[in-house]
């Protein structure tokens, strides 16, 4: 009997040795990092640069504050970082591809603000900085906060209103008349608009324009009849303009200024290069990216994410009071249902399979975004720029009991 028990025990030991190791990475606790750590700030900078580079419309986002950061070290070297970033929009359109640090943030009453939840994989030895997923929810500052401090400030309005389209057309006509471009440009759409009453109505518009096939050497009666060049050949412009009418002398003043971008625009290349740069490495020594150009790099899935701007509201929006927007499916962010249809995401949504989390040598382990915030006392970090209207709206981390 004693021999039989010993033999059974020995078999169990052998089976335990033969069994595959437990999914240690999936059970590894996330590390709470300091939000004011220089390496964390570099990681946030890289993440935001790649978010901006991934956008096709809207405005470049600027980092306002690091709200929370957690790290998951990987067995294959490198770490996956889970970031919550407070962001504000800038005056730069995303098509400019300028680094966000080179863009001017908007004045207080025009600010669009919110938070981005970001998962990014950093592997310095292999020179990889790969944005896995991101979801950003933004909203304009509620009007009641603006009226309290600036009752005469113009409020953002719906840019599709006919009055703003007409203002943009007038501004574009002035640009076509005065610019030194070889072709006329046509209106693509109005991206931002507001109105203010002075001695008459004043309309402020921001809009995109596209190069047409009509030469400025020819007399064109109606630019609207000019056919736009294909996106591969056309230059794209971003304009800011205004029309102001006076009821007293019945005069109208039109102002406009435009930036013209081409596919070979240095600003675009600079923005792409900054988005690919890993922490601690200069762009001069940067290897090709993404990782499929490096046979020794782990498998990295295509970036999935979106930026959603909510309609103006009297409520304060943050991730804390929108728990339904923190849910993920298949490790990928799910857009908020209450704000309309979301951009189509590439790839199919697969259910999370815990057995697939551990694949050493294949790719980084991506866990569901943590529900808890960083435990570091330095989080949230310091706000980059004080905004008198925005400051009381910034979310606060719940205090621990």
Short mmCIF file of C-alpha atoms in Angstrom, two decimals:
data_model
loop_
_atom_site.label_atom_id
_atom_site.label_comp_id
_atom_site.label_asym_id
_atom_site.label_seq_id
_atom_site.Cartn_x
_atom_site.Cartn_y
_atom_site.Cartn_z
CA UNK A 1 0.00 0.00 0.00
CA UNK A 2 2.81 2.38 0.90
CA UNK A 3 4.50 1.55 -2.41
CA UNK A 4 1.26 2.23 -4.33
CA UNK A 5 0.75 5.62 -2.65
CA UNK A 6 4.35 6.60 -3.37
CA UNK A 7 3.93 5.60 -7.01
CA UNK A 8 0.73 7.65 -7.40
CA UNK A 9 2.40 10.67 -5.82
CA UNK A 10 5.32 10.32 -8.18
CA UNK A 11 2.99 10.21 -11.19
CA UNK A 12 1.29 13.41 -10.02
CA UNK A 13 4.65 15.15 -9.71
CA UNK A 14 5.66 14.05 -13.20
CA UNK A 15 2.33 15.25 -14.63
CA UNK A 16 2.74 18.62 -12.96
CA UNK A 17 6.16 18.96 -14.53
CA UNK A 18 4.81 18.01 -17.93
CA UNK A 19 1.86 20.41 -17.74
CA UNK A 20 2.25 23.75 -19.48
CA UNK A 21 3.24 26.69 -17.26
CA UNK A 22 0.38 28.84 -15.98
CA UNK A 23 -0.53 31.99 -17.83
CA UNK A 24 1.72 34.13 -15.69
CA UNK A 25 1.54 37.19 -17.87
CA UNK A 26 -2.25 37.26 -17.77
CA UNK A 27 -2.14 37.16 -13.97
CA UNK A 28 0.64 39.71 -13.58
CA UNK A 29 -0.50 42.73 -11.63
CA UNK A 30 -0.26 46.03 -13.44
CA UNK A 31 2.35 48.45 -12.14
CA UNK A 32 1.15 51.92 -11.15
CA UNK A 33 3.59 54.49 -12.51
CA UNK A 34 4.08 58.14 -11.62
CA UNK A 35 2.28 60.50 -13.97
CA UNK A 36 5.13 63.02 -13.73
CA UNK A 37 7.83 60.51 -14.70
CA UNK A 38 9.76 61.74 -17.80
CA UNK A 39 9.56 58.28 -19.40
CA UNK A 40 5.78 58.25 -18.91
CA UNK A 41 5.51 61.71 -20.47
CA UNK A 42 7.50 60.46 -23.48
CA UNK A 43 5.15 57.48 -23.80
CA UNK A 44 2.10 59.77 -23.65
CA UNK A 45 3.72 62.01 -26.27
CA UNK A 46 4.24 59.04 -28.59
CA UNK A 47 0.71 57.75 -28.06
CA UNK A 48 -0.89 61.10 -28.79
CA UNK A 49 1.32 61.58 -31.86
CA UNK A 50 0.13 58.26 -33.28
CA UNK A 51 -3.52 59.05 -32.47
CA UNK A 52 -3.25 62.32 -34.38
CA UNK A 53 -1.47 60.61 -37.29
CA UNK A 54 -4.29 58.04 -37.46
CA UNK A 55 -6.99 60.71 -37.96
CA UNK A 56 -8.36 61.80 -41.34
CA UNK A 57 -10.63 64.60 -40.13
CA UNK A 58 -10.93 67.01 -37.23
CA UNK A 59 -8.23 68.79 -35.28
CA UNK A 60 -4.95 67.74 -33.75
CA UNK A 61 -5.27 66.90 -30.07
CA UNK A 62 -2.92 68.32 -27.47
CA UNK A 63 -2.01 66.75 -24.13
CA UNK A 64 -3.51 68.62 -21.20
CA UNK A 65 -2.70 66.16 -18.41
CA UNK A 66 -1.76 62.53 -17.77
CA UNK A 67 -4.65 61.23 -15.68
CA UNK A 68 -3.54 57.63 -15.09
CA UNK A 69 -0.84 55.23 -16.30
CA UNK A 70 -0.27 51.55 -15.65
CA UNK A 71 2.41 49.24 -17.05
CA UNK A 72 2.31 45.54 -17.92
CA UNK A 73 5.88 44.22 -18.45
CA UNK A 74 6.12 41.56 -21.18
CA UNK A 75 8.10 38.33 -21.21
CA UNK A 76 9.16 39.04 -24.79
CA UNK A 77 10.76 42.33 -23.65
CA UNK A 78 9.03 45.66 -23.67
CA UNK A 79 5.87 46.75 -21.85
CA UNK A 80 2.25 47.47 -22.62
CA UNK A 81 1.08 50.78 -21.15
CA UNK A 82 -2.52 51.63 -20.27
CA UNK A 83 -2.95 55.40 -20.31
CA UNK A 84 -5.80 57.80 -19.64
CA UNK A 85 -4.97 61.21 -21.09
CA UNK A 86 -6.81 64.50 -20.67
CA UNK A 87 -6.71 66.23 -24.05
CA UNK A 88 -7.86 69.45 -25.72
CA UNK A 89 -8.11 70.25 -29.40
CA UNK A 90 -5.84 72.74 -31.16
CA UNK A 91 -6.12 75.16 -34.05
CA UNK A 92 -4.25 72.74 -36.36
CA UNK A 93 -6.23 70.50 -38.68
CA UNK A 94 -5.12 66.86 -38.66
CA UNK A 95 -4.26 67.08 -42.38
CA UNK A 96 -1.41 69.43 -41.48
CA UNK A 97 0.27 66.48 -39.72
CA UNK A 98 2.08 68.88 -37.45
CA UNK A 99 3.42 67.63 -34.09
CA UNK A 100 0.87 68.51 -31.42
CA UNK A 101 3.48 70.49 -29.48
CA UNK A 102 3.76 72.85 -32.46
CA UNK A 103 0.03 73.59 -32.46
CA UNK A 104 -1.68 76.40 -30.57
CA UNK A 105 -4.44 75.37 -28.19
CA UNK A 106 -7.72 77.21 -28.51
CA UNK A 107 -8.89 80.06 -26.33
CA UNK A 108 -10.90 79.04 -23.29
CA UNK A 109 -14.40 79.56 -24.68
CA UNK A 110 -13.64 77.60 -27.88
CA UNK A 111 -12.06 74.59 -26.22
CA UNK A 112 -13.14 71.05 -27.00
CA UNK A 113 -11.89 68.75 -24.26
CA UNK A 114 -12.10 65.16 -23.10
CA UNK A 115 -10.20 61.98 -22.35
CA UNK A 116 -8.44 59.30 -24.37
CA UNK A 117 -7.98 55.73 -23.16
CA UNK A 118 -4.88 54.35 -24.84
CA UNK A 119 -3.09 50.99 -25.03
CA UNK A 120 0.42 51.27 -26.46
CA UNK A 121 3.26 48.75 -26.67
CA UNK A 122 6.80 50.06 -26.16
CA UNK A 123 9.86 47.92 -26.88
CA UNK A 124 13.05 49.97 -26.81
CA UNK A 125 15.52 47.15 -27.62
CA UNK A 126 13.60 46.43 -30.83
CA UNK A 127 12.81 50.08 -31.47
CA UNK A 128 9.03 49.62 -31.43
CA UNK A 129 6.30 52.02 -30.33
CA UNK A 130 2.99 50.54 -31.48
CA UNK A 131 -0.41 52.03 -30.71
CA UNK A 132 -2.75 49.09 -30.17
CA UNK A 133 -6.12 50.71 -29.41
CA UNK A 134 -7.46 54.11 -28.42
CA UNK A 135 -10.84 55.67 -27.72
CA UNK A 136 -11.32 59.40 -27.22
CA UNK A 137 -14.53 61.08 -26.07
CA UNK A 138 -14.59 64.87 -26.39
CA UNK A 139 -17.15 67.62 -25.96
CA UNK A 140 -17.26 71.41 -26.20
CA UNK A 141 -17.17 73.35 -22.94
CA UNK A 142 -20.81 73.61 -21.73
CA UNK A 143 -22.25 77.07 -22.54
CA UNK A 144 -23.12 77.81 -18.91
CA UNK A 145 -19.42 77.81 -18.00
CA UNK A 146 -18.66 80.21 -20.84
CA UNK A 147 -21.50 82.63 -20.09
CA UNK A 148 -20.41 82.80 -16.46
CA UNK A 149 -16.94 84.14 -17.32
CA UNK A 150 -17.43 85.56 -20.81
CA UNK A 151 -21.06 86.42 -21.59
CA UNK A 152 -20.15 88.13 -24.89
CA UNK A 153 -17.94 85.36 -26.27
CA UNK A 154 -19.20 83.72 -29.48
CA UNK A 155 -20.26 80.10 -29.10
CA UNK A 156 -19.53 77.33 -31.58
CA UNK A 157 -22.46 76.63 -33.86
CA UNK A 158 -23.42 73.96 -36.39
CA UNK A 159 -21.02 74.46 -39.35
CA UNK A 160 -23.52 73.03 -41.85
CA UNK A 161 -25.84 76.02 -41.42
CA UNK A 162 -26.35 77.88 -44.76
CA UNK A 163 -25.12 81.19 -43.29
CA UNK A 164 -21.73 79.64 -42.53
CA UNK A 165 -21.48 77.93 -45.90
CA UNK A 166 -22.14 81.29 -47.55
CA UNK A 167 -19.48 82.94 -45.36
CA UNK A 168 -16.97 80.24 -46.35
CA UNK A 169 -17.75 80.74 -50.05
CA UNK A 170 -17.11 84.49 -49.72
CA UNK A 171 -13.83 83.88 -47.89
CA UNK A 172 -12.75 81.34 -50.53
CA UNK A 173 -13.53 83.80 -53.33
CA UNK A 174 -11.18 86.30 -51.69
CA UNK A 175 -8.48 83.64 -51.37
CA UNK A 176 -8.83 82.58 -55.04
CA UNK A 177 -8.58 86.19 -56.12
CA UNK A 178 -5.52 87.09 -54.06
CA UNK A 179 -3.49 83.88 -53.82
CA UNK A 180 -0.52 83.00 -56.02
CA UNK A 181 -1.68 79.41 -56.55
CA UNK A 182 -1.74 78.19 -60.15
CA UNK A 183 -5.23 76.68 -59.87
CA UNK A 184 -8.51 77.70 -58.30
CA UNK A 185 -9.64 75.94 -55.15
CA UNK A 186 -13.13 74.70 -54.30
CA UNK A 187 -14.86 74.35 -50.93
CA UNK A 188 -14.79 70.88 -49.35
CA UNK A 189 -16.63 71.53 -46.09
CA UNK A 190 -16.88 73.89 -43.12
CA UNK A 191 -15.24 72.33 -40.08
CA UNK A 192 -16.01 74.94 -37.41
CA UNK A 193 -18.25 77.99 -37.17
CA UNK A 194 -19.42 80.67 -34.76
CA UNK A 195 -21.24 83.99 -34.84
CA UNK A 196 -21.00 87.28 -32.93
CA UNK A 197 -23.05 90.46 -33.17
CA UNK A 198 -21.06 93.71 -33.18
CA UNK A 199 -22.48 96.52 -35.38
CA UNK A 200 -23.96 93.70 -37.43
CA UNK A 201 -23.58 89.94 -37.76
CA UNK A 202 -20.03 88.58 -37.89
CA UNK A 203 -19.47 84.98 -38.98
CA UNK A 204 -16.27 83.09 -38.19
CA UNK A 205 -15.54 79.93 -40.19
CA UNK A 206 -12.83 77.32 -40.58
CA UNK A 207 -13.00 75.20 -43.71
CA UNK A 208 -11.17 72.81 -46.02
CA UNK A 209 -10.50 73.55 -49.70
CA UNK A 210 -9.26 71.38 -52.55
CA UNK A 211 -7.36 72.23 -55.73
CA UNK A 212 -9.37 72.11 -58.98
CA UNK A 213 -8.43 71.59 -62.60
CA UNK A 214 -9.25 75.22 -63.48
CA UNK A 215 -6.18 77.34 -64.12
CA UNK A 216 -6.01 80.88 -62.75
CA UNK A 217 -4.76 81.96 -66.18
CA UNK A 218 -8.31 81.43 -67.42
CA UNK A 219 -11.30 83.58 -66.61
CA UNK A 220 -13.70 81.46 -64.56
CA UNK A 221 -17.20 82.79 -64.05
CA UNK A 222 -18.19 80.15 -61.51
CA UNK A 223 -15.55 78.20 -59.56
CA UNK A 224 -18.28 75.79 -58.42
CA UNK A 225 -18.26 74.36 -61.95
CA UNK A 226 -14.54 73.50 -61.73
CA UNK A 227 -13.80 69.81 -61.26
CA UNK A 228 -11.66 68.94 -58.25
CA UNK A 229 -8.38 67.17 -58.90
CA UNK A 230 -7.97 63.65 -57.53
CA UNK A 231 -6.67 63.38 -53.99
CA UNK A 232 -3.43 61.90 -55.34
CA UNK A 233 -2.75 65.08 -57.33
CA UNK A 234 -4.64 67.85 -55.54
CA UNK A 235 -3.33 70.15 -52.88
CA UNK A 236 -5.54 70.48 -49.80
CA UNK A 237 -5.93 73.71 -47.86
CA UNK A 238 -7.19 74.64 -44.42
CA UNK A 239 -8.58 78.15 -44.07
CA UNK A 240 -9.78 80.50 -41.35
CA UNK A 241 -11.97 83.40 -42.36
CA UNK A 242 -14.68 85.81 -41.32
CA UNK A 243 -17.33 88.04 -42.80
CA UNK A 244 -18.54 91.07 -40.87
CA UNK A 245 -21.45 93.27 -41.95
CA UNK A 246 -22.27 96.72 -40.60
CA UNK A 247 -25.88 97.86 -40.41
CA UNK A 248 -24.66 101.45 -40.11
CA UNK A 249 -22.70 101.90 -43.37
CA UNK A 250 -23.87 98.70 -45.12
CA UNK A 251 -20.32 97.52 -45.75
CA UNK A 252 -18.95 94.02 -45.50
CA UNK A 253 -15.42 93.07 -44.49
CA UNK A 254 -14.06 89.68 -45.54
CA UNK A 255 -10.84 88.21 -44.14
CA UNK A 256 -9.19 84.88 -44.94
CA UNK A 257 -5.90 83.03 -44.38
CA UNK A 258 -5.09 79.55 -45.66
CA UNK A 259 -2.44 76.87 -45.26
CA UNK A 260 -1.88 74.65 -48.30
CA UNK A 261 -0.77 71.04 -47.85
CA UNK A 262 0.54 68.60 -50.42
CA UNK A 263 1.34 64.90 -50.21
CA UNK A 264 5.04 65.77 -49.91
CA UNK A 265 4.50 68.49 -47.32
CA UNK A 266 7.45 68.53 -44.86
CA UNK A 267 5.00 69.04 -41.99
CA UNK A 268 3.30 65.76 -42.90
CA UNK A 269 6.58 63.85 -42.96
CA UNK A 270 7.65 65.45 -39.68
CA UNK A 271 4.40 64.40 -38.03
CA UNK A 272 4.74 60.83 -39.28
CA UNK A 273 8.33 60.61 -38.10
CA UNK A 274 7.50 61.87 -34.61
CA UNK A 275 4.61 59.40 -34.32
CA UNK A 276 7.00 56.49 -35.00
CA UNK A 277 9.77 57.57 -32.65
CA UNK A 278 10.32 55.46 -29.55
CA UNK A 279 11.24 56.92 -26.13
CA UNK A 280 14.89 57.67 -25.69
CA UNK A 281 15.69 57.38 -29.41
CA UNK A 282 16.30 60.28 -31.75
CA UNK A 283 14.57 60.31 -35.11
CA UNK A 284 17.97 60.20 -36.82
CA UNK A 285 18.59 56.67 -35.52
CA UNK A 286 15.01 55.52 -35.98
CA UNK A 287 14.50 52.17 -37.73
CA UNK A 288 11.68 51.50 -40.18
CA UNK A 289 8.23 51.09 -38.64
CA UNK A 290 5.85 49.27 -38.34
CA UNK A 291 7.34 46.01 -37.28
CA UNK A 292 6.69 43.91 -40.39
CA UNK A 293 9.90 45.45 -41.80
CA UNK A 294 11.81 43.90 -38.90
CA UNK A 295 11.76 40.06 -38.95
CA UNK A 296 12.77 39.91 -35.28
CA UNK A 297 9.82 42.00 -34.09
CA UNK A 298 6.73 40.42 -32.51
CA UNK A 299 3.43 40.31 -34.35
CA UNK A 300 1.50 43.58 -33.94
CA UNK A 301 -2.14 43.95 -34.84
CA UNK A 302 -3.42 46.93 -36.78
CA UNK A 303 -4.24 49.99 -34.70
CA UNK A 304 -7.95 50.28 -33.91
CA UNK A 305 -9.53 53.41 -32.44
CA UNK A 306 -11.65 56.49 -32.88
CA UNK A 307 -12.21 60.05 -31.71
CA UNK A 308 -15.82 60.98 -30.99
CA UNK A 309 -17.02 64.52 -30.29
CA UNK A 310 -20.30 64.76 -28.41
CA UNK A 311 -22.85 67.47 -29.04
CA UNK A 312 -22.78 70.52 -26.73
CA UNK A 313 -24.28 69.67 -23.36
CA UNK A 314 -24.97 71.27 -20.00
CA UNK A 315 -23.54 68.19 -18.27
CA UNK A 316 -19.91 67.48 -17.48
CA UNK A 317 -18.66 64.52 -19.50
CA UNK A 318 -15.82 62.27 -18.38
CA UNK A 319 -15.02 58.56 -18.38
CA UNK A 320 -16.02 58.36 -14.72
CA UNK A 321 -19.69 59.09 -15.37
CA UNK A 322 -19.83 57.15 -18.64
CA UNK A 323 -19.18 53.58 -17.47
CA UNK A 324 -20.89 52.05 -20.50
CA UNK A 325 -18.22 53.61 -22.72
CA UNK A 326 -15.42 51.85 -20.87
CA UNK A 327 -16.48 48.41 -22.09
CA UNK A 328 -14.42 46.60 -24.70
CA UNK A 329 -15.19 43.71 -27.02
CA UNK A 330 -12.45 41.44 -28.20
CA UNK A 331 -9.85 43.75 -26.68
CA UNK A 332 -10.99 46.56 -28.99
CA UNK A 333 -12.79 49.76 -27.99
CA UNK A 334 -16.53 50.01 -28.56
CA UNK A 335 -17.83 53.43 -29.63
CA UNK A 336 -20.50 55.14 -27.52
CA UNK A 337 -24.00 54.26 -28.74
CA UNK A 338 -25.61 57.52 -27.71
CA UNK A 339 -23.70 59.71 -30.16
CA UNK A 340 -24.61 58.16 -33.50
CA UNK A 341 -22.82 55.76 -35.75
CA UNK A 342 -19.10 55.31 -35.29
CA UNK A 343 -16.43 55.02 -37.98
CA UNK A 344 -16.14 51.56 -39.48
CA UNK A 345 -13.27 49.70 -37.86
CA UNK A 346 -11.07 47.39 -39.89
CA UNK A 347 -10.99 43.77 -38.87
CA UNK A 348 -13.54 41.55 -37.19
CA UNK A 349 -14.28 41.65 -33.49
CA UNK A 350 -13.29 38.41 -31.83
CA UNK A 351 -14.19 37.30 -28.34
CA UNK A 352 -11.34 37.32 -25.82
CA UNK A 353 -9.88 33.87 -25.33
CA UNK A 354 -7.77 33.65 -22.20
CA UNK A 355 -5.83 30.74 -23.65
CA UNK A 356 -4.67 33.08 -26.45
CA UNK A 357 -3.28 35.69 -24.06
CA UNK A 358 0.01 33.89 -23.64
CA UNK A 359 1.88 33.49 -26.89
CA UNK A 360 5.56 34.16 -26.10
CA UNK A 361 7.49 35.20 -29.17
CA UNK A 362 4.33 36.00 -31.15
CA UNK A 363 3.15 39.32 -29.80
CA UNK A 364 2.58 41.42 -26.70
CA UNK A 365 -0.12 40.39 -24.25
CA UNK A 366 -2.99 42.89 -24.44
CA UNK A 367 -5.28 42.77 -21.41
CA UNK A 368 -8.71 44.41 -21.13
CA UNK A 369 -8.37 48.05 -20.18
CA UNK A 370 -8.13 48.19 -16.36
CA UNK A 371 -11.15 49.50 -14.48
CA UNK A 372 -8.98 50.82 -11.65
CA UNK A 373 -6.81 53.92 -11.98
CA UNK A 374 -3.13 54.25 -11.16
CA UNK A 375 -2.41 54.06 -7.43
CA UNK A 376 0.42 56.57 -7.67
CA UNK A 377 -0.07 59.72 -5.60
CA UNK A 378 1.37 61.72 -8.52
CA UNK A 379 -1.68 60.90 -10.65
CA UNK A 380 -3.37 62.82 -12.10
CA UNK A 381 -0.35 64.85 -13.17
CA UNK A 382 -0.05 68.59 -13.51
CA UNK A 383 -2.08 70.39 -16.16
CA UNK A 384 0.14 71.61 -18.98
CA UNK A 385 -1.71 74.90 -19.40
CA UNK A 386 -4.17 76.51 -17.01
CA UNK A 387 -7.54 77.22 -18.62
CA UNK A 388 -9.82 79.24 -16.35
CA UNK A 389 -13.01 77.81 -17.87
CA UNK A 390 -11.77 74.25 -18.33
CA UNK A 391 -10.00 73.78 -15.00
CA UNK A 392 -13.12 73.02 -12.88
CA UNK A 393 -14.33 70.57 -15.53
CA UNK A 394 -11.28 68.30 -15.42
CA UNK A 395 -12.11 64.90 -13.89
CA UNK A 396 -10.80 64.07 -10.44
CA UNK A 397 -9.52 60.66 -9.37
CA UNK A 398 -11.68 59.08 -6.65
CA UNK A 399 -10.05 59.18 -3.21
CA UNK A 400 -9.14 55.88 -1.61
CA UNK A 401 -10.81 55.01 1.68
#
